[in-house]
Tab-separated table of N, CA and C in Angstrom:
chain	number	residue	atom	x	y	z
A	10	UNK	N	-11.724	-28.019	-22.167
A	10	UNK	CA	-10.847	-28.378	-21.188
A	10	UNK	C	-10.258	-29.694	-21.603
A	11	UNK	N	-9.073	-29.885	-21.352
A	11	UNK	CA	-8.407	-31.068	-21.821
A	11	UNK	C	-7.983	-32.023	-20.638
A	12	UNK	N	-7.849	-33.303	-20.893
A	12	UNK	CA	-7.390	-34.210	-19.919
A	12	UNK	C	-6.333	-35.183	-20.461
A	13	UNK	N	-5.539	-35.701	-19.713
A	13	UNK	CA	-4.552	-36.817	-20.255
A	13	UNK	C	-3.642	-37.284	-19.210
A	14	UNK	N	-2.769	-38.150	-19.602
A	14	UNK	CA	-1.939	-38.823	-18.722
A	14	UNK	C	-0.750	-37.891	-18.356
A	15	UNK	N	0.067	-38.362	-17.465
A	15	UNK	CA	1.320	-37.534	-17.116
A	15	UNK	C	2.086	-37.404	-18.394
A	16	UNK	N	2.574	-36.273	-18.683
A	16	UNK	CA	3.446	-35.974	-19.876
A	16	UNK	C	4.657	-36.832	-19.709
A	17	UNK	N	5.150	-37.294	-20.859
A	17	UNK	CA	6.491	-37.989	-20.949
A	17	UNK	C	7.574	-36.913	-21.070
A	18	UNK	N	7.621	-35.998	-20.147
A	18	UNK	CA	8.583	-34.975	-20.100
A	18	UNK	C	9.144	-34.867	-18.665
A	19	UNK	N	10.239	-34.128	-18.479
A	19	UNK	CA	10.677	-33.772	-17.164
A	19	UNK	C	9.585	-32.959	-16.389
A	20	UNK	N	8.618	-32.316	-17.073
A	20	UNK	CA	7.694	-31.441	-16.327
A	20	UNK	C	6.740	-32.382	-15.515
A	21	UNK	N	6.406	-33.536	-15.860
A	21	UNK	CA	5.533	-34.405	-15.057
A	21	UNK	C	4.234	-33.861	-14.724
A	22	UNK	N	3.535	-33.226	-15.664
A	22	UNK	CA	2.168	-32.534	-15.367
A	22	UNK	C	1.068	-33.525	-15.767
A	23	UNK	N	0.088	-33.629	-14.943
A	23	UNK	CA	-1.062	-34.527	-15.332
A	23	UNK	C	-2.239	-33.546	-15.533
A	24	UNK	N	-2.726	-33.392	-16.696
A	24	UNK	CA	-3.840	-32.563	-16.971
A	24	UNK	C	-5.097	-33.197	-16.543
A	25	UNK	N	-6.175	-32.416	-16.052
A	25	UNK	CA	-7.319	-32.931	-15.683
A	25	UNK	C	-8.416	-32.014	-16.352
A	26	UNK	N	-9.618	-32.732	-16.580
A	26	UNK	CA	-10.780	-32.153	-17.309
A	26	UNK	C	-11.559	-31.150	-16.251
A	27	UNK	N	-11.474	-31.413	-15.054
A	27	UNK	CA	-12.141	-30.447	-13.993
A	27	UNK	C	-11.332	-30.439	-12.781
A	28	UNK	N	-11.641	-29.458	-11.985
A	28	UNK	CA	-10.934	-29.322	-10.629
A	28	UNK	C	-10.999	-30.605	-9.785
A	29	UNK	N	-9.751	-30.820	-9.259
A	29	UNK	CA	-9.612	-32.079	-8.394
A	29	UNK	C	-9.471	-31.758	-7.026
A	30	UNK	N	-9.753	-30.729	-6.549
A	30	UNK	CA	-9.653	-30.394	-5.115
A	30	UNK	C	-10.752	-29.224	-4.808
A	31	UNK	N	-11.179	-29.254	-3.667
A	31	UNK	CA	-12.250	-28.335	-3.238
A	31	UNK	C	-11.808	-26.874	-3.504
A	32	UNK	N	-10.716	-26.434	-3.196
A	32	UNK	CA	-10.213	-25.162	-3.427
A	32	UNK	C	-9.958	-24.706	-4.784
A	33	UNK	N	-9.634	-25.747	-5.715
A	33	UNK	CA	-9.457	-25.318	-7.226
A	33	UNK	C	-10.918	-25.303	-7.627
A	34	UNK	N	-11.898	-26.099	-7.223
A	34	UNK	CA	-13.245	-26.069	-7.567
A	34	UNK	C	-13.889	-24.666	-7.230
A	35	UNK	N	-13.557	-24.211	-6.045
A	35	UNK	CA	-14.111	-22.967	-5.553
A	35	UNK	C	-13.682	-21.728	-6.395
A	36	UNK	N	-12.328	-21.813	-6.705
A	36	UNK	CA	-11.887	-20.652	-7.577
A	36	UNK	C	-12.524	-20.756	-9.066
A	37	UNK	N	-12.734	-22.028	-9.466
A	37	UNK	CA	-13.300	-22.123	-10.840
A	37	UNK	C	-14.891	-21.610	-10.691
A	38	UNK	N	-15.583	-21.883	-9.757
A	38	UNK	CA	-16.968	-21.505	-9.613
A	38	UNK	C	-16.933	-19.897	-9.536
A	39	UNK	N	-16.020	-19.326	-8.809
A	39	UNK	CA	-15.894	-17.860	-8.781
A	39	UNK	C	-15.559	-17.358	-10.060
A	40	UNK	N	-14.580	-17.897	-10.912
A	40	UNK	CA	-14.198	-17.444	-12.132
A	40	UNK	C	-15.401	-17.658	-13.141
A	41	UNK	N	-16.208	-18.645	-13.000
A	41	UNK	CA	-17.305	-18.715	-13.937
A	41	UNK	C	-18.406	-17.687	-13.488
A	42	UNK	N	-18.563	-17.338	-12.296
A	42	UNK	CA	-19.523	-16.244	-11.982
A	42	UNK	C	-19.142	-14.966	-12.442
A	43	UNK	N	-17.926	-14.672	-12.851
A	43	UNK	CA	-17.493	-13.393	-13.219
A	43	UNK	C	-17.309	-13.292	-14.781
A	44	UNK	N	-17.651	-14.226	-15.535
A	44	UNK	CA	-17.564	-14.137	-16.984
A	44	UNK	C	-18.377	-13.208	-17.744
A	45	UNK	N	-19.335	-12.659	-17.043
A	45	UNK	CA	-20.255	-11.557	-17.771
A	45	UNK	C	-20.720	-12.014	-19.147
A	46	UNK	N	-20.573	-11.373	-20.130
A	46	UNK	CA	-21.079	-11.797	-21.486
A	46	UNK	C	-20.057	-12.582	-22.276
A	47	UNK	N	-18.816	-12.614	-21.788
A	47	UNK	CA	-17.763	-13.394	-22.630
A	47	UNK	C	-17.375	-14.668	-22.023
A	48	UNK	N	-16.538	-15.414	-22.825
A	48	UNK	CA	-16.093	-16.654	-22.244
A	48	UNK	C	-15.010	-16.621	-21.069
A	49	UNK	N	-14.140	-15.520	-21.275
A	49	UNK	CA	-13.185	-15.229	-20.357
A	49	UNK	C	-13.507	-14.029	-19.529
A	50	UNK	N	-13.481	-14.050	-18.235
A	50	UNK	CA	-13.907	-12.911	-17.484
A	50	UNK	C	-12.714	-11.845	-17.547
A	51	UNK	N	-13.082	-10.562	-17.369
A	51	UNK	CA	-12.119	-9.480	-17.369
A	51	UNK	C	-11.347	-9.498	-16.053
A	52	UNK	N	-10.138	-9.011	-16.056
A	52	UNK	CA	-9.449	-9.051	-14.781
A	52	UNK	C	-9.951	-8.000	-13.824
A	53	UNK	N	-10.616	-6.930	-14.328
A	53	UNK	CA	-11.262	-6.039	-13.494
A	53	UNK	C	-12.405	-6.590	-12.564
A	54	UNK	N	-12.971	-7.729	-13.011
A	54	UNK	CA	-14.068	-8.402	-12.336
A	54	UNK	C	-13.667	-9.279	-11.155
A	55	UNK	N	-12.337	-9.314	-11.003
A	55	UNK	CA	-11.824	-10.241	-9.897
A	55	UNK	C	-11.441	-9.310	-8.650
A	56	UNK	N	-12.176	-9.595	-7.555
A	56	UNK	CA	-11.991	-8.871	-6.320
A	56	UNK	C	-11.568	-9.775	-5.221
A	57	UNK	N	-10.300	-9.673	-4.793
A	57	UNK	CA	-9.721	-10.605	-3.802
A	57	UNK	C	-10.652	-10.503	-2.421
A	58	UNK	N	-11.256	-9.508	-2.187
A	58	UNK	CA	-12.079	-9.421	-0.987
A	58	UNK	C	-13.119	-10.405	-0.977
A	59	UNK	N	-13.604	-10.707	-2.196
A	59	UNK	CA	-14.698	-11.767	-2.245
A	59	UNK	C	-14.271	-13.173	-2.124
A	60	UNK	N	-12.900	-13.485	-2.155
A	60	UNK	CA	-12.410	-14.802	-1.985
A	60	UNK	C	-11.278	-14.906	-0.799
A	61	UNK	N	-11.543	-14.519	0.275
A	61	UNK	CA	-10.479	-14.436	1.382
A	61	UNK	C	-9.797	-15.706	1.734
A	62	UNK	N	-10.692	-16.712	1.679
A	62	UNK	CA	-10.127	-18.040	2.003
A	62	UNK	C	-9.190	-18.561	0.996
A	63	UNK	N	-9.226	-18.137	-0.180
A	63	UNK	CA	-8.397	-18.576	-1.249
A	63	UNK	C	-7.058	-17.754	-1.341
A	64	UNK	N	-6.974	-16.541	-0.698
A	64	UNK	CA	-5.848	-15.727	-0.900
A	64	UNK	C	-4.502	-16.304	-0.622
A	65	UNK	N	-4.320	-17.217	0.342
A	65	UNK	CA	-3.054	-17.752	0.596
A	65	UNK	C	-2.555	-18.677	-0.402
A	66	UNK	N	-3.539	-19.158	-1.312
A	66	UNK	CA	-3.176	-20.087	-2.375
A	66	UNK	C	-3.201	-19.423	-3.761
A	67	UNK	N	-3.563	-18.206	-3.863
A	67	UNK	CA	-3.589	-17.466	-5.109
A	67	UNK	C	-2.300	-17.115	-5.784
A	68	UNK	N	-2.189	-17.300	-7.065
A	68	UNK	CA	-1.050	-16.734	-7.745
A	68	UNK	C	-1.653	-16.148	-8.969
A	69	UNK	N	-1.121	-14.913	-9.314
A	69	UNK	CA	-1.626	-14.127	-10.425
A	69	UNK	C	-0.315	-13.841	-11.234
A	70	UNK	N	-0.468	-14.263	-12.572
A	70	UNK	CA	0.577	-14.058	-13.502
A	70	UNK	C	0.256	-12.988	-14.540
A	71	UNK	N	1.095	-12.071	-14.882
A	71	UNK	CA	0.916	-11.123	-15.956
A	71	UNK	C	2.173	-11.026	-16.846
A	72	UNK	N	2.077	-10.024	-17.735
A	72	UNK	CA	3.305	-9.857	-18.665
A	72	UNK	C	3.421	-11.240	-19.549
A	73	UNK	N	2.353	-11.839	-19.876
A	73	UNK	CA	2.398	-13.059	-20.469
A	73	UNK	C	2.946	-13.039	-21.898
A	74	UNK	N	3.779	-13.980	-22.343
A	74	UNK	CA	4.161	-13.994	-23.666
A	74	UNK	C	4.081	-15.418	-24.287
A	75	UNK	N	3.782	-15.602	-25.589
A	75	UNK	CA	3.582	-16.880	-26.288
A	75	UNK	C	4.559	-17.895	-26.073
A	76	UNK	N	5.824	-17.568	-25.634
A	76	UNK	CA	6.801	-18.542	-25.401
A	76	UNK	C	6.759	-19.044	-23.935
A	77	UNK	N	5.653	-18.513	-23.098
A	77	UNK	CA	5.611	-18.858	-21.664
A	77	UNK	C	6.211	-18.091	-20.798
A	78	UNK	N	6.849	-16.949	-21.099
A	78	UNK	CA	7.473	-16.119	-20.090
A	78	UNK	C	6.310	-15.320	-19.473
A	79	UNK	N	6.508	-14.856	-18.229
A	79	UNK	CA	5.589	-14.185	-17.523
A	79	UNK	C	6.354	-13.519	-16.200
A	80	UNK	N	5.425	-12.700	-15.552
A	80	UNK	CA	5.893	-12.142	-14.233
A	80	UNK	C	4.821	-12.596	-13.223
A	81	UNK	N	5.251	-12.866	-12.087
A	81	UNK	CA	4.325	-13.221	-10.927
A	81	UNK	C	3.945	-11.880	-10.260
A	82	UNK	N	2.577	-11.488	-10.468
A	82	UNK	CA	2.163	-10.399	-9.853
A	82	UNK	C	1.899	-10.487	-8.394
A	83	UNK	N	1.300	-11.728	-8.086
A	83	UNK	CA	0.982	-12.010	-6.668
A	83	UNK	C	1.138	-13.556	-6.419
A	84	UNK	N	1.894	-13.776	-5.286
A	84	UNK	CA	2.263	-15.210	-4.920
A	84	UNK	C	1.677	-15.331	-3.558
A	85	UNK	N	0.571	-16.163	-3.377
A	85	UNK	CA	0.083	-16.408	-2.026
A	85	UNK	C	0.975	-16.818	-0.929
A	86	UNK	N	0.732	-16.430	0.407
A	86	UNK	CA	1.587	-16.820	1.536
A	86	UNK	C	1.748	-18.117	1.746
A	87	UNK	N	0.738	-18.894	1.575
A	87	UNK	CA	0.824	-20.487	1.757
A	87	UNK	C	1.697	-21.092	0.565
A	88	UNK	N	1.562	-20.630	-0.473
A	88	UNK	CA	2.369	-21.167	-1.618
A	88	UNK	C	3.683	-20.805	-1.465
A	89	UNK	N	4.041	-19.552	-0.979
A	89	UNK	CA	5.446	-19.167	-0.723
A	89	UNK	C	6.037	-20.000	0.427
A	90	UNK	N	5.131	-20.290	1.529
A	90	UNK	CA	5.669	-21.138	2.581
A	90	UNK	C	6.219	-22.423	2.160
A	91	UNK	N	5.263	-23.190	1.344
A	91	UNK	CA	5.730	-24.591	0.929
A	91	UNK	C	6.772	-24.630	-0.195
A	92	UNK	N	6.871	-23.587	-0.986
A	92	UNK	CA	7.899	-23.604	-2.066
A	92	UNK	C	9.281	-22.985	-1.507
A	93	UNK	N	9.212	-22.453	-0.240
A	93	UNK	CA	10.377	-21.897	0.282
A	93	UNK	C	10.860	-20.563	-0.415
A	94	UNK	N	9.982	-19.955	-1.088
A	94	UNK	CA	10.435	-18.594	-1.635
A	94	UNK	C	9.257	-17.726	-2.103
A	95	UNK	N	9.356	-16.421	-1.682
A	95	UNK	CA	8.219	-15.564	-2.103
A	95	UNK	C	8.591	-15.149	-3.521
A	96	UNK	N	7.772	-15.491	-4.526
A	96	UNK	CA	8.105	-15.240	-5.913
A	96	UNK	C	7.368	-14.041	-6.426
A	97	UNK	N	6.693	-13.286	-5.578
A	97	UNK	CA	6.011	-12.041	-6.102
A	97	UNK	C	7.045	-11.110	-6.720
A	98	UNK	N	6.732	-10.666	-8.000
A	98	UNK	CA	7.502	-9.882	-8.733
A	98	UNK	C	8.606	-10.532	-9.593
A	99	UNK	N	8.842	-11.862	-9.355
A	99	UNK	CA	9.723	-12.646	-10.145
A	99	UNK	C	9.218	-12.882	-11.563
A	100	UNK	N	10.235	-12.999	-12.459
A	100	UNK	CA	9.908	-13.446	-13.843
A	100	UNK	C	10.108	-14.888	-13.952
A	101	UNK	N	9.711	-15.530	-14.983
A	101	UNK	CA	9.802	-17.006	-15.070
A	101	UNK	C	11.244	-17.534	-14.879
A	102	UNK	N	12.133	-16.759	-15.404
A	102	UNK	CA	13.568	-17.116	-15.365
A	102	UNK	C	14.083	-17.076	-14.007
A	103	UNK	N	13.389	-16.467	-13.081
A	103	UNK	CA	13.902	-16.441	-11.650
A	103	UNK	C	13.444	-17.535	-10.769
A	104	UNK	N	12.457	-18.327	-11.297
A	104	UNK	CA	11.928	-19.297	-10.385
A	104	UNK	C	12.905	-20.374	-10.106
A	105	UNK	N	12.737	-20.828	-8.790
A	105	UNK	CA	13.678	-21.953	-8.266
A	105	UNK	C	15.022	-21.341	-7.909
A	106	UNK	N	15.195	-20.037	-7.775
A	106	UNK	CA	16.463	-19.444	-7.465
A	106	UNK	C	17.117	-19.919	-6.130
A	107	UNK	N	16.305	-20.651	-5.358
A	107	UNK	CA	16.850	-21.194	-4.143
A	107	UNK	C	17.128	-22.702	-4.142
A	108	UNK	N	17.308	-23.198	-5.371
A	108	UNK	CA	17.451	-24.595	-5.621
A	108	UNK	C	18.677	-24.876	-6.628
A	109	UNK	N	19.138	-26.100	-6.621
A	109	UNK	CA	20.202	-26.477	-7.624
A	109	UNK	C	19.562	-26.000	-9.031
A	110	UNK	N	20.502	-25.781	-9.981
A	110	UNK	CA	20.223	-25.378	-11.265
A	110	UNK	C	19.199	-26.293	-12.042
A	111	UNK	N	19.527	-27.542	-12.045
A	111	UNK	CA	18.568	-28.433	-12.774
A	111	UNK	C	17.200	-28.534	-12.228
A	112	UNK	N	17.068	-28.351	-10.899
A	112	UNK	CA	15.606	-28.246	-10.367
A	112	UNK	C	15.022	-26.853	-10.586
A	113	UNK	N	15.866	-25.864	-10.687
A	113	UNK	CA	15.372	-24.530	-11.097
A	113	UNK	C	14.849	-24.624	-12.536
A	114	UNK	N	15.541	-25.201	-13.414
A	114	UNK	CA	15.122	-25.330	-14.738
A	114	UNK	C	13.891	-26.185	-14.934
A	115	UNK	N	13.791	-27.210	-14.102
A	115	UNK	CA	12.449	-27.983	-14.133
A	115	UNK	C	11.326	-27.167	-13.661
A	116	UNK	N	11.452	-26.518	-12.559
A	116	UNK	CA	10.463	-25.583	-12.144
A	116	UNK	C	9.967	-24.578	-13.177
A	117	UNK	N	10.934	-23.956	-13.729
A	117	UNK	CA	10.656	-22.997	-14.902
A	117	UNK	C	9.888	-23.588	-15.933
A	118	UNK	N	10.318	-24.787	-16.442
A	118	UNK	CA	9.659	-25.497	-17.509
A	118	UNK	C	8.200	-25.814	-17.212
A	119	UNK	N	7.956	-26.236	-15.956
A	119	UNK	CA	6.598	-26.602	-15.628
A	119	UNK	C	5.633	-25.345	-15.744
A	120	UNK	N	6.197	-24.271	-15.182
A	120	UNK	CA	5.344	-23.051	-15.095
A	120	UNK	C	5.162	-22.516	-16.612
A	121	UNK	N	6.191	-22.599	-17.464
A	121	UNK	CA	6.042	-22.265	-18.886
A	121	UNK	C	4.967	-22.922	-19.636
A	122	UNK	N	4.999	-24.316	-19.341
A	122	UNK	CA	4.123	-25.142	-20.183
A	122	UNK	C	2.613	-24.815	-19.758
A	123	UNK	N	2.384	-24.606	-18.410
A	123	UNK	CA	1.074	-24.076	-18.136
A	123	UNK	C	0.566	-22.909	-18.679
A	124	UNK	N	1.536	-21.801	-18.732
A	124	UNK	CA	1.179	-20.539	-19.269
A	124	UNK	C	0.952	-20.715	-20.812
A	125	UNK	N	1.829	-21.397	-21.466
A	125	UNK	CA	1.624	-21.674	-22.836
A	125	UNK	C	0.325	-22.351	-23.229
A	126	UNK	N	-0.029	-23.322	-22.512
A	126	UNK	CA	-1.314	-24.078	-22.789
A	126	UNK	C	-2.491	-23.085	-22.423
A	127	UNK	N	-2.507	-22.393	-21.445
A	127	UNK	CA	-3.654	-21.483	-21.135
A	127	UNK	C	-3.717	-20.410	-22.282
A	128	UNK	N	-2.569	-19.929	-22.717
A	128	UNK	CA	-2.644	-19.039	-23.859
A	128	UNK	C	-3.030	-19.567	-25.112
A	129	UNK	N	-2.681	-20.791	-25.488
A	129	UNK	CA	-3.108	-21.480	-26.650
A	129	UNK	C	-4.576	-21.905	-26.657
A	130	UNK	N	-4.995	-22.418	-25.527
A	130	UNK	CA	-6.434	-23.036	-25.496
A	130	UNK	C	-7.414	-21.879	-25.049
A	131	UNK	N	-6.910	-20.858	-24.476
A	131	UNK	CA	-7.893	-19.776	-24.044
A	131	UNK	C	-9.163	-20.239	-23.255
A	132	UNK	N	-8.768	-21.197	-22.233
A	132	UNK	CA	-9.757	-21.811	-21.358
A	132	UNK	C	-9.143	-22.197	-20.090
A	133	UNK	N	-9.931	-22.526	-19.050
A	133	UNK	CA	-9.278	-23.016	-17.842
A	133	UNK	C	-8.463	-24.198	-17.900
A	134	UNK	N	-7.427	-24.324	-17.129
A	134	UNK	CA	-6.664	-25.545	-17.057
A	134	UNK	C	-6.580	-26.034	-15.720
A	135	UNK	N	-6.597	-27.319	-15.590
A	135	UNK	CA	-6.548	-27.984	-14.283
A	135	UNK	C	-5.478	-29.000	-14.356
A	136	UNK	N	-4.701	-29.229	-13.269
A	136	UNK	CA	-3.685	-30.280	-13.300
A	136	UNK	C	-3.274	-30.691	-11.963
A	137	UNK	N	-2.630	-31.791	-11.869
A	137	UNK	CA	-1.981	-32.371	-10.697
A	137	UNK	C	-0.532	-32.702	-11.016
A	138	UNK	N	0.314	-32.565	-10.077
A	138	UNK	CA	1.644	-32.850	-10.136
A	138	UNK	C	2.379	-33.020	-8.798
A	139	UNK	N	3.478	-33.640	-8.807
A	139	UNK	CA	4.268	-33.645	-7.548
A	139	UNK	C	5.131	-32.490	-7.533
A	140	UNK	N	5.504	-32.111	-6.305
A	140	UNK	CA	6.469	-30.819	-6.139
A	140	UNK	C	7.610	-31.259	-6.961
A	141	UNK	N	8.407	-30.264	-7.543
A	141	UNK	CA	9.660	-30.557	-8.115
A	141	UNK	C	10.534	-31.286	-7.090
A	142	UNK	N	11.142	-32.178	-7.474
A	142	UNK	CA	11.971	-33.093	-6.466
A	142	UNK	C	12.848	-32.231	-5.613
A	143	UNK	N	12.539	-32.363	-4.309
A	143	UNK	CA	13.428	-31.856	-3.168
A	143	UNK	C	12.859	-32.456	-2.025
A	144	UNK	N	13.133	-31.860	-0.784
A	144	UNK	CA	12.589	-32.460	0.507
A	144	UNK	C	11.177	-32.648	0.576
A	145	UNK	N	10.328	-31.932	-0.239
A	145	UNK	CA	8.946	-32.135	-0.149
A	145	UNK	C	8.363	-32.804	-1.426
A	146	UNK	N	9.128	-33.573	-2.104
A	146	UNK	CA	8.633	-34.239	-3.409
A	146	UNK	C	7.583	-35.188	-3.162
A	147	UNK	N	7.196	-35.691	-1.918
A	147	UNK	CA	6.090	-36.404	-1.726
A	147	UNK	C	4.755	-35.721	-1.750
A	148	UNK	N	4.756	-34.426	-1.758
A	148	UNK	CA	3.505	-33.627	-1.840
A	148	UNK	C	2.910	-33.496	-3.238
A	149	UNK	N	1.731	-33.756	-3.387
A	149	UNK	CA	0.980	-33.574	-4.651
A	149	UNK	C	0.356	-32.092	-4.611
A	150	UNK	N	0.558	-31.490	-5.745
A	150	UNK	CA	0.000	-30.118	-6.005
A	150	UNK	C	-1.264	-30.190	-6.935
A	151	UNK	N	-2.254	-29.595	-6.511
A	151	UNK	CA	-3.600	-29.463	-7.362
A	151	UNK	C	-3.460	-27.887	-7.895
A	152	UNK	N	-3.744	-27.776	-9.207
A	152	UNK	CA	-3.596	-26.459	-9.731
A	152	UNK	C	-4.913	-26.032	-10.665
A	153	UNK	N	-5.357	-24.936	-10.441
A	153	UNK	CA	-6.219	-24.359	-11.404
A	153	UNK	C	-5.676	-23.059	-12.020
A	154	UNK	N	-5.576	-22.947	-13.348
A	154	UNK	CA	-4.980	-21.931	-14.067
A	154	UNK	C	-6.095	-21.337	-14.891
A	155	UNK	N	-6.600	-20.073	-14.552
A	155	UNK	CA	-7.709	-19.474	-15.230
A	155	UNK	C	-7.424	-18.191	-15.951
A	156	UNK	N	-7.791	-18.063	-17.243
A	156	UNK	CA	-7.427	-16.970	-18.000
A	156	UNK	C	-8.317	-15.742	-17.607
A	157	UNK	N	-7.746	-14.476	-17.711
A	157	UNK	CA	-8.373	-13.349	-17.416
A	157	UNK	C	-8.188	-12.373	-18.576
A	158	UNK	N	-9.246	-11.661	-19.131
A	158	UNK	CA	-8.933	-10.798	-20.244
A	158	UNK	C	-8.743	-9.460	-19.794
A	159	UNK	N	-8.311	-8.547	-20.648
A	159	UNK	CA	-7.990	-7.169	-20.415
A	159	UNK	C	-8.993	-6.217	-21.132
A	160	UNK	N	-8.567	-5.113	-21.702
A	160	UNK	CA	-9.504	-4.312	-22.319
A	160	UNK	C	-10.084	-4.993	-23.681
A	161	UNK	N	-9.305	-5.869	-24.308
A	161	UNK	CA	-9.775	-6.647	-25.361
A	161	UNK	C	-10.227	-8.043	-24.863
A	162	UNK	N	-11.526	-8.272	-24.939
A	162	UNK	CA	-12.149	-9.464	-24.261
A	162	UNK	C	-11.676	-10.880	-25.049
A	163	UNK	N	-10.953	-10.679	-26.114
A	163	UNK	CA	-10.419	-11.885	-26.850
A	163	UNK	C	-8.921	-12.224	-26.527
A	164	UNK	N	-8.316	-11.340	-25.715
A	164	UNK	CA	-6.871	-11.595	-25.465
A	164	UNK	C	-6.795	-11.933	-23.832
A	165	UNK	N	-5.769	-12.651	-23.720
A	165	UNK	CA	-5.617	-13.052	-22.275
A	165	UNK	C	-4.492	-12.165	-21.657
A	166	UNK	N	-4.795	-11.486	-20.593
A	166	UNK	CA	-3.884	-10.411	-19.972
A	166	UNK	C	-3.256	-11.014	-18.718
A	167	UNK	N	-3.984	-11.735	-17.985
A	167	UNK	CA	-3.450	-12.420	-16.811
A	167	UNK	C	-3.937	-13.855	-16.693
A	168	UNK	N	-3.268	-14.656	-15.777
A	168	UNK	CA	-3.760	-15.841	-15.336
A	168	UNK	C	-3.945	-15.857	-13.799
A	169	UNK	N	-5.134	-16.209	-13.523
A	169	UNK	CA	-5.487	-16.340	-12.061
A	169	UNK	C	-5.331	-17.796	-11.762
A	170	UNK	N	-4.502	-18.132	-10.660
A	170	UNK	CA	-4.255	-19.543	-10.315
A	170	UNK	C	-4.425	-19.796	-8.812
A	171	UNK	N	-4.774	-21.083	-8.504
A	171	UNK	CA	-4.858	-21.483	-7.144
A	171	UNK	C	-3.949	-22.773	-7.079
A	172	UNK	N	-3.087	-22.750	-6.245
A	172	UNK	CA	-2.232	-23.937	-6.007
A	172	UNK	C	-2.401	-24.493	-4.568
A	173	UNK	N	-2.714	-25.703	-4.477
A	173	UNK	CA	-3.140	-26.424	-3.133
A	173	UNK	C	-2.062	-27.618	-3.061
A	174	UNK	N	-1.363	-27.679	-1.936
A	174	UNK	CA	-0.425	-28.764	-1.814
A	174	UNK	C	-1.012	-29.780	-0.865
A	175	UNK	N	-0.956	-31.013	-1.178
A	175	UNK	CA	-1.408	-32.138	-0.288
A	175	UNK	C	-0.360	-32.969	0.151
A	176	UNK	N	-0.215	-33.467	1.277
A	176	UNK	CA	0.830	-34.348	1.692
A	176	UNK	C	0.408	-35.820	1.843
A	177	UNK	N	-0.868	-36.058	1.615
A	177	UNK	CA	-1.323	-37.472	1.707
A	177	UNK	C	-1.128	-38.243	0.435
């Protein structure tokens, strides 16, 4: 896992070596418990019924590509509430559709960077960032992005994520 300062890009992502919020730590512990004999747990091992407290914060991405494109398979209700849009079923190019074009592009770029990094490093990714500038830009977001394998244990088929917003 990597750590580092805020990127000198419009994305403004701050990578972290470990989870920085109790809910991102909880999903990471759950993910670790599902690894079986491989480094990356299979997606079939994830059962939402086992993590009901996390469901409002869960995001699952699939149809992943090397350039960072993806589809949002599941977008938790709490995340939808504070982003102002339910992104379930959306492709990366659809993100931020309820915002000005420059903010939509910034939102898309942030998500693509996370997907690309998880695909390249094939390990969990933790980060903090501020919400893309708008009326809630004071809010800090803690993120865990965890790879899940498919039938091939060496390939990443989905990303299991938890997003938690703080207003302090």
